[in-house]
Amino acid sequence: MALPRPIPASFFGMVLGLVGLGANWRTASRLWGLPSAIGESIMAVAFVVCAVLTLAYAYKWLVHRAAAIEEARHPVQCCFIGLVPSSGALMGIVLAPHAHGLAVAALLTGGVGQVVFALWRFGAMLQGDRDISTTTPVIYLPSVAGNLIIAASAGILGFPSWGILFFGVGVFSWLALESVIVNRLLNAPPLPPPLRPTLGIQLAPPAVAAVAWLANTQGVPELMVQAAWGYGLVQLLLMIRLFPWIAKQPFASSYWAFSFGITALSGSALTMSLRGLTGAIAELAPVLFVFTNAVMLLLTVGTIVRLAQNKFLPPSVVAAPPATS
């Protein structure tokens, strides 16, 4: 029997947040001696969620092909498709301590998928004819988030030369797009309530860039990495300040957009502390670790409640100006 509604690609944002939280606990177990079983259990949950979503998304293309094509052509929702190969690459981090060969296979598969999708999606966007109202932080996903995730996974699995290449692509794409997105937020009409939670993606690039750099280097973190982390912290404070405006939208899967940036900010602070950094970041690391766990708990409970209410699946993709393809 066909599912009543197909899942959107944005659901893969849950995988990013869960892997980020699991990585936090892995580092915290080394830094503070916390139980390592907690981090591995979270990683196991992330693996299961990724597997279920991958099967459901493949089912969508097989059975609900019209909805899948509609999503791929949508100028906003299309970018979330980049989370699919990114989630696959993150399975390399999940599997790294347990099955190196499978971890490398996951990284390779996710990496190839990420490059293909980024070239297809961003190449279409560069052809123009886009409504400025469709420019949101979601456009970071094809060329920024995916490449930084590949960079971090490559470094952790022992391929730092490849990791640095993907790091460069992700960081320079972030710098190119940041002013475009901020200009739209400043000068175009306000984001509609259903899209406001996607602002959570805005805090991810500097934090994930710090994670990616740390994964490919050793020793005490450089000053520019600490500076990038500070910019990520300011983005988090901005999101907290904007949250009453963002929360006009009832809880939905879109709120998971905050999860990866928050876990990356906390995780990079823990890693820098583990590598000998002292001072402001090390002092903030425990506070952010507690805050991150609280946010993830709220997202998890909210998801379970909405699933129980049969209200977690969003409605069909809303019509919007077509993207050039």
Short mmCIF file of N, CA and C in Angstrom, two decimals, residues 93 96 100 107 147-164 166-167 211-218:
data_model
loop_
_atom_site.label_atom_id
_atom_site.label_comp_id
_atom_site.label_asym_id
_atom_site.label_seq_id
_atom_site.Cartn_x
_atom_site.Cartn_y
_atom_site.Cartn_z
N ILE A 93 31.22 8.95 9.30
CA ILE A 93 31.60 9.32 10.67
C ILE A 93 31.00 8.36 11.67
N ALA A 96 32.96 5.04 11.37
CA ALA A 96 34.42 5.13 11.42
C ALA A 96 35.06 4.27 12.52
N HIS A 100 35.80 0.52 9.09
CA HIS A 100 36.45 1.55 8.30
C HIS A 100 36.13 1.41 6.82
N LEU A 107 31.40 7.45 2.59
CA LEU A 107 31.97 8.75 2.24
C LEU A 107 32.06 8.91 0.73
N ASN A 147 29.55 20.29 1.07
CA ASN A 147 31.01 20.22 0.91
C ASN A 147 31.74 20.23 2.24
N LEU A 148 31.25 20.99 3.21
CA LEU A 148 31.88 21.00 4.53
C LEU A 148 31.69 19.66 5.24
N ILE A 149 30.53 19.02 5.02
CA ILE A 149 30.31 17.70 5.61
C ILE A 149 31.26 16.68 5.00
N ILE A 150 31.43 16.72 3.68
CA ILE A 150 32.39 15.82 3.04
C ILE A 150 33.79 16.08 3.58
N ALA A 151 34.14 17.35 3.77
CA ALA A 151 35.47 17.69 4.28
C ALA A 151 35.70 17.09 5.67
N ALA A 152 34.70 17.25 6.55
CA ALA A 152 34.84 16.72 7.91
C ALA A 152 34.94 15.20 7.88
N SER A 153 34.11 14.55 7.09
CA SER A 153 34.12 13.09 7.00
C SER A 153 35.45 12.59 6.44
N ALA A 154 35.97 13.26 5.42
CA ALA A 154 37.24 12.86 4.83
C ALA A 154 38.38 12.97 5.83
N GLY A 155 38.39 14.06 6.60
CA GLY A 155 39.45 14.23 7.59
C GLY A 155 39.40 13.16 8.67
N ILE A 156 38.21 12.86 9.15
CA ILE A 156 38.06 11.86 10.20
C ILE A 156 38.47 10.47 9.71
N LEU A 157 38.22 10.19 8.43
CA LEU A 157 38.55 8.87 7.89
C LEU A 157 39.97 8.78 7.34
N GLY A 158 40.75 9.86 7.50
CA GLY A 158 42.17 9.80 7.14
C GLY A 158 42.51 10.27 5.74
N PHE A 159 41.69 11.15 5.17
CA PHE A 159 41.97 11.68 3.84
C PHE A 159 42.02 13.21 3.89
N PRO A 160 42.98 13.77 4.64
CA PRO A 160 42.98 15.23 4.83
C PRO A 160 43.23 16.03 3.56
N SER A 161 43.98 15.48 2.60
CA SER A 161 44.21 16.25 1.37
C SER A 161 42.91 16.46 0.60
N TRP A 162 42.04 15.45 0.59
CA TRP A 162 40.72 15.61 0.00
C TRP A 162 39.83 16.48 0.88
N GLY A 163 40.00 16.31 2.19
CA GLY A 163 39.20 17.11 3.10
C GLY A 163 39.42 18.60 2.92
N ILE A 164 40.67 18.99 2.73
CA ILE A 164 40.98 20.42 2.56
C ILE A 164 40.39 20.94 1.26
N PHE A 166 37.57 19.96 -0.23
CA PHE A 166 36.15 20.19 -0.01
C PHE A 166 35.92 21.32 0.98
N PHE A 167 36.82 21.47 1.94
CA PHE A 167 36.73 22.59 2.88
C PHE A 167 36.79 23.92 2.12
N VAL A 211 34.37 22.73 12.38
CA VAL A 211 34.42 21.27 12.52
C VAL A 211 35.27 20.66 11.41
N ALA A 212 35.03 21.10 10.17
CA ALA A 212 35.75 20.55 9.03
C ALA A 212 37.24 20.83 9.11
N TRP A 213 37.61 22.04 9.50
CA TRP A 213 39.04 22.38 9.62
C TRP A 213 39.70 21.55 10.72
N LEU A 214 39.05 21.42 11.84
CA LEU A 214 39.61 20.65 12.94
C LEU A 214 39.77 19.18 12.57
N ALA A 215 38.86 18.66 11.75
CA ALA A 215 38.93 17.25 11.35
C ALA A 215 40.12 16.97 10.45
N ASN A 216 40.66 18.01 9.82
CA ASN A 216 41.76 17.83 8.86
C ASN A 216 43.08 18.38 9.35
N THR A 217 43.15 18.83 10.59
CA THR A 217 44.38 19.40 11.14
C THR A 217 44.64 18.82 12.53
N GLN A 218 45.76 19.18 13.09
CA GLN A 218 46.13 18.72 14.42
C GLN A 218 46.65 19.90 15.22
#
